[in-house]
Short mmCIF file of C-alpha atoms in Angstrom, two decimals:
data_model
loop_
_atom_site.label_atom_id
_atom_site.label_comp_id
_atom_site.label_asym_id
_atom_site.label_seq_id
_atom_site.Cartn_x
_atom_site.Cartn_y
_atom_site.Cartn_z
CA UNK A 1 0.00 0.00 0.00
CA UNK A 2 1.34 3.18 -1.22
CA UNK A 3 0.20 6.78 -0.30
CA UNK A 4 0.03 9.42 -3.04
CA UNK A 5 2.15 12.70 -2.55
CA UNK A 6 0.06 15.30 -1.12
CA UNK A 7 1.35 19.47 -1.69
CA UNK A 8 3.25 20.91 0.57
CA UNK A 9 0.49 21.58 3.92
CA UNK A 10 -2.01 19.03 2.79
CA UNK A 11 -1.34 17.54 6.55
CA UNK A 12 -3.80 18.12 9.47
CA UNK A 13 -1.71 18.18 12.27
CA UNK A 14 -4.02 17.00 15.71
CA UNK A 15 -2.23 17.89 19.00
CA UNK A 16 -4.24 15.29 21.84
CA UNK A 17 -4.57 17.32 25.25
CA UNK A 18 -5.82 17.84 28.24
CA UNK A 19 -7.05 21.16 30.14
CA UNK A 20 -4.16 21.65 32.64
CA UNK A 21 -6.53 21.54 35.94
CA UNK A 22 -4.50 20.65 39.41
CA UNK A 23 -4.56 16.94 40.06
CA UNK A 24 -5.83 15.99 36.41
CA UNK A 25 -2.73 16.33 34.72
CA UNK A 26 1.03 15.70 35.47
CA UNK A 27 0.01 13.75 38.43
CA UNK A 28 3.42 12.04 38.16
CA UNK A 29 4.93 15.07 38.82
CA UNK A 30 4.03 14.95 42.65
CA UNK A 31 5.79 15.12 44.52
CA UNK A 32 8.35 16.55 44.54
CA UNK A 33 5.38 19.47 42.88
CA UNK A 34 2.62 20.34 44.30
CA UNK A 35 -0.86 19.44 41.98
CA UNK A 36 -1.18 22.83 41.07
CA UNK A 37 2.54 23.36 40.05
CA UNK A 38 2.40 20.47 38.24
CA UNK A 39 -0.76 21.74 36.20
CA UNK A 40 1.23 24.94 35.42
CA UNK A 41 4.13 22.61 33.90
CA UNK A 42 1.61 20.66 31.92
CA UNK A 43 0.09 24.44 30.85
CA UNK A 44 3.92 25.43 29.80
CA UNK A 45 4.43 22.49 27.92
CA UNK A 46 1.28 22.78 26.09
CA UNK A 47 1.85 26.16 25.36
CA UNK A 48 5.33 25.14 23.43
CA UNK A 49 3.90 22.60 21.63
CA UNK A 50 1.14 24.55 20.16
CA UNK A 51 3.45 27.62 19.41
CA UNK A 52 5.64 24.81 17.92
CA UNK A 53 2.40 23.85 15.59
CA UNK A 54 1.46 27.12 14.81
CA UNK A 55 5.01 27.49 12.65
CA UNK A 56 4.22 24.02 10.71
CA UNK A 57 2.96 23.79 7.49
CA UNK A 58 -0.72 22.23 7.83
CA UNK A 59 -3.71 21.95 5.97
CA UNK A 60 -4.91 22.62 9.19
CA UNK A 61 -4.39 22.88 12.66
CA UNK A 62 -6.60 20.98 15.39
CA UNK A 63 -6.53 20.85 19.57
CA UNK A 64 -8.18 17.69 20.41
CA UNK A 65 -9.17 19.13 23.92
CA UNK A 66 -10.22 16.98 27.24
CA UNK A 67 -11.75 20.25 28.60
CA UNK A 68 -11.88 23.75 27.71
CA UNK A 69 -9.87 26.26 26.80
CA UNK A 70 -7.44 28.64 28.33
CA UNK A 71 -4.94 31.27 28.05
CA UNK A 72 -2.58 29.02 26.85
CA UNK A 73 -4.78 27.95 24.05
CA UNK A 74 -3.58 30.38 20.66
CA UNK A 75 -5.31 31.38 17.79
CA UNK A 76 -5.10 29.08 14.40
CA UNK A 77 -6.13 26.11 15.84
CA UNK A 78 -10.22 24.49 15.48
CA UNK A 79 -10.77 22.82 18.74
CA UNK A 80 -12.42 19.47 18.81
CA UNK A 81 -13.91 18.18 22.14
CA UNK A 82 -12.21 14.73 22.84
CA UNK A 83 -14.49 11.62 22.32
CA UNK A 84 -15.03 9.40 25.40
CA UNK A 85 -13.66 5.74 26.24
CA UNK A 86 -10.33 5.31 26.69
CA UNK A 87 -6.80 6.53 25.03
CA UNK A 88 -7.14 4.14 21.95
CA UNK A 89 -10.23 5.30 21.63
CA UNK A 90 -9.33 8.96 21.76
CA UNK A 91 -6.99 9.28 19.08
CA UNK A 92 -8.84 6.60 16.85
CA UNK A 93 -12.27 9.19 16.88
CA UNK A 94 -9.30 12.00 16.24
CA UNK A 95 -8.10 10.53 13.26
CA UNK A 96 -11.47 9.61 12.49
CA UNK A 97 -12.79 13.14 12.53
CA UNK A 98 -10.52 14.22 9.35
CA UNK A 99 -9.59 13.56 6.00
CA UNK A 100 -6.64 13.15 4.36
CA UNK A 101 -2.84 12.94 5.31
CA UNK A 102 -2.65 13.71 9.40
CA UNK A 103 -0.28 13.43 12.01
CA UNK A 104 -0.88 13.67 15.39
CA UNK A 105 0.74 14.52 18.44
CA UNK A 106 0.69 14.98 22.57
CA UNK A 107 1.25 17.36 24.89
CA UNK A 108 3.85 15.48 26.64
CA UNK A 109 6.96 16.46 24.34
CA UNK A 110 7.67 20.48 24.11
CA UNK A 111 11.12 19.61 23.45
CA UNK A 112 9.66 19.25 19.40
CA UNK A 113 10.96 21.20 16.65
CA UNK A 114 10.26 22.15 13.19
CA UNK A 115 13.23 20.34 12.52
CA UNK A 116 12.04 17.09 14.07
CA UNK A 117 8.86 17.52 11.66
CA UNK A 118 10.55 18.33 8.85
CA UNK A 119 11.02 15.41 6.79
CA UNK A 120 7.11 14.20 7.46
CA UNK A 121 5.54 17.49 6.71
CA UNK A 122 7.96 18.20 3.52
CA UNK A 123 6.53 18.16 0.07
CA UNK A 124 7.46 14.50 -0.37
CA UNK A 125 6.51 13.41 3.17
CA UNK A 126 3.89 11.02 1.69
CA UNK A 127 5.65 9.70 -0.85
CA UNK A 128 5.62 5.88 -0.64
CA UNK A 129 5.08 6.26 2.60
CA UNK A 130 1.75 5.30 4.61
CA UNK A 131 2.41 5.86 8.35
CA UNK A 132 4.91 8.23 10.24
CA UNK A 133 5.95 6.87 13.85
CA UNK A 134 7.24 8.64 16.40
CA UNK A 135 8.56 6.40 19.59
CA UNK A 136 9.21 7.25 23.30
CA UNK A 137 11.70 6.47 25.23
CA UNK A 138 9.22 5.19 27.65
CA UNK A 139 8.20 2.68 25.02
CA UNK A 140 4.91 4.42 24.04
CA UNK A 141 5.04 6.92 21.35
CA UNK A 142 4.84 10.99 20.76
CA UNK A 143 4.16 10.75 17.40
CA UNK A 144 1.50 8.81 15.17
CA UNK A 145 0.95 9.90 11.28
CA UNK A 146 -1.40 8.09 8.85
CA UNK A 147 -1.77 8.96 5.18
CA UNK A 148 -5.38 7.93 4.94
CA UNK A 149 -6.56 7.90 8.33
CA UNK A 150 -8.23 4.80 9.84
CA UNK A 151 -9.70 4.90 13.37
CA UNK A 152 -9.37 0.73 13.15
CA UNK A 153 -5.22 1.36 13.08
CA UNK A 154 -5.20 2.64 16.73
CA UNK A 155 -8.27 1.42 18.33
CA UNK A 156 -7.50 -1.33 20.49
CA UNK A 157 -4.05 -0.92 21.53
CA UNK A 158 -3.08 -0.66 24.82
CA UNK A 159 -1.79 2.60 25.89
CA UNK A 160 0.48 3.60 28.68
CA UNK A 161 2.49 0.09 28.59
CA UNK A 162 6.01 -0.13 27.80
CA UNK A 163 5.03 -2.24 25.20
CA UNK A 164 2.59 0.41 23.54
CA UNK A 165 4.59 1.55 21.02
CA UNK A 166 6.20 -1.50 19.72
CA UNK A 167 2.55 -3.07 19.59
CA UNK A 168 0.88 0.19 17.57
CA UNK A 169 3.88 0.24 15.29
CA UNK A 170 3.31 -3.44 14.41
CA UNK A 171 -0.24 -2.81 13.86
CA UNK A 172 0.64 -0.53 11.35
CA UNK A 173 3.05 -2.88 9.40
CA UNK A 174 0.83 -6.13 10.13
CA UNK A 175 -2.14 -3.81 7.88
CA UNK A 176 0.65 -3.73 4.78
CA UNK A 177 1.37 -0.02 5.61
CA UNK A 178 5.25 1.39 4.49
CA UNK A 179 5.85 3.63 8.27
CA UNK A 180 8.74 5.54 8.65
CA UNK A 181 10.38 6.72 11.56
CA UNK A 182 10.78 9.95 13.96
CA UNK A 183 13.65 10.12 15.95
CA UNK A 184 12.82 9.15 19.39
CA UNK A 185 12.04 11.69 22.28
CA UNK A 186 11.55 11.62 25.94
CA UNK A 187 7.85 12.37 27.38
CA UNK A 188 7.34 14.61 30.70
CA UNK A 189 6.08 12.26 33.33
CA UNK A 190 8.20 12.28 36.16
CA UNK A 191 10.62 14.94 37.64
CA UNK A 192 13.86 13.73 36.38
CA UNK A 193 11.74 13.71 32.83
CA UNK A 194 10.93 17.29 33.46
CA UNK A 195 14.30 18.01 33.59
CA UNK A 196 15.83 16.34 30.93
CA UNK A 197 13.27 17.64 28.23
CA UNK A 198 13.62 21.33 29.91
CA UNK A 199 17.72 20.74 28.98
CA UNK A 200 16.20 19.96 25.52
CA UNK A 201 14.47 23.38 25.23
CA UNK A 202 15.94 25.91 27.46
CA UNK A 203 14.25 28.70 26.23
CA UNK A 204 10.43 27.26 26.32
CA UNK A 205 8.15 28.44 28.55
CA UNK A 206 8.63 25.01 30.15
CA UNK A 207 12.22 25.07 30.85
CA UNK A 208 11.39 28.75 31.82
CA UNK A 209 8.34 27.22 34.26
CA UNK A 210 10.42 24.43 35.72
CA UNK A 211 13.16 27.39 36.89
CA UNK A 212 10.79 29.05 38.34
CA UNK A 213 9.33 26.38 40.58
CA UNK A 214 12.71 25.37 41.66
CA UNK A 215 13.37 22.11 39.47
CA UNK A 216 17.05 22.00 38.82
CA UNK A 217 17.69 21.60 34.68
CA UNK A 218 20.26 18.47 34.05
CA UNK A 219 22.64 19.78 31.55
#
């Protein structure tokens, strides 16, 4: 199976969120933070990976919100209320809301770049190419891009297993689709985590955040 080459910003690009409300979000993150310092990381790193977006070249640009929205939330995005049921189930009713070439990503990796994007959202991203994969070093993944998007590719995967991402990759090559690779990035979910991404990107507003509430940046 072989995707045609869409132009250059024929990809929907989905960020998958949550509203950043104390002891909803981040809960990982206490200790050593306190619930609502740990909500105002999750807001900081939300904040760079929608300003990260916004620079992108998209078809368009959707927040696929648990929630509502906040000051953190910019303009150029549609917002789409997330579906119910669990994480599989999530992003499958994400993917299945659009059409055409999308890629989708969390809210757990500000450390992203145009860069990292680059070759996926280029003018021959789709070229013989069916799926884009992005892995975690956790084992799950930050990154999931299908050229015609099927809700029946992610629903029914387990999520937040350190098998997740080997098992959704393989469910992409077990359907006869040609994936491609992301290079691999760390997600926020623990202090150390926080850290090491805020090392990553020291001029976010998460790195700037972390500072702030007195987490130490490993350099």
């Amino acid at each position: 199976m072989s995707a045609c080459t869409p132009p250059a910003g024929a990809t929907t690009l989905l960020v998958i969120a949550k509203e950043p409300v104390p002891g909803r979000v981040k809960t990982r993150l206490t200790p050593p933070f306190s619930p609502g310092e740990a909500a105002e990381l999750a807001a900081a790193a939300l904040e760079d990976t929608l300003r990260t977006v916004l620079t992108l070249p998209a078809a368009r640009r959707v927040l696929v919100l648990d929630g509502r929205t906040g000051p953190w939330t910019p303009q150029g995005f549609d917002v789409l209320a997330q579906s119910a049921g669990t994480l599989d189930e999530r992003i499958a009713a994400a993917f299945g809301s659009v059409a055409g070439p999308a890629l989708l990503i969390g809210m757990d990796t500000p450390q992203i770049t145009s860069a990292l994007l680059a070759t996926a959202l280029s003018p021959g991203g789709w070229d013989g190419c069916d799926a884009w994969f992005g892995p975690a070093e956790d084992g799950g993944f930050w990154a999931l891009g299908l050229a015609a998007p099927d809700p029946g590719l992610v629903r029914g995967v387990p999520m937040s297993l350190p098998g997740t991402g080997r098992i959704q990759r393989a469910r992409l090559t077990d359907a006869g689709l040609t994936v491609r690779d992301l290079p691999p990035l760390r997600d926020v979910d623990t202090a150390e985590d926080a850290r090491y991404v805020a090392a990553a990107a020291p001029h976010g507003r998460f790195a700037e955040a972390l500072t702030r509430l007195g987490g130490a940046v490993v350099r």
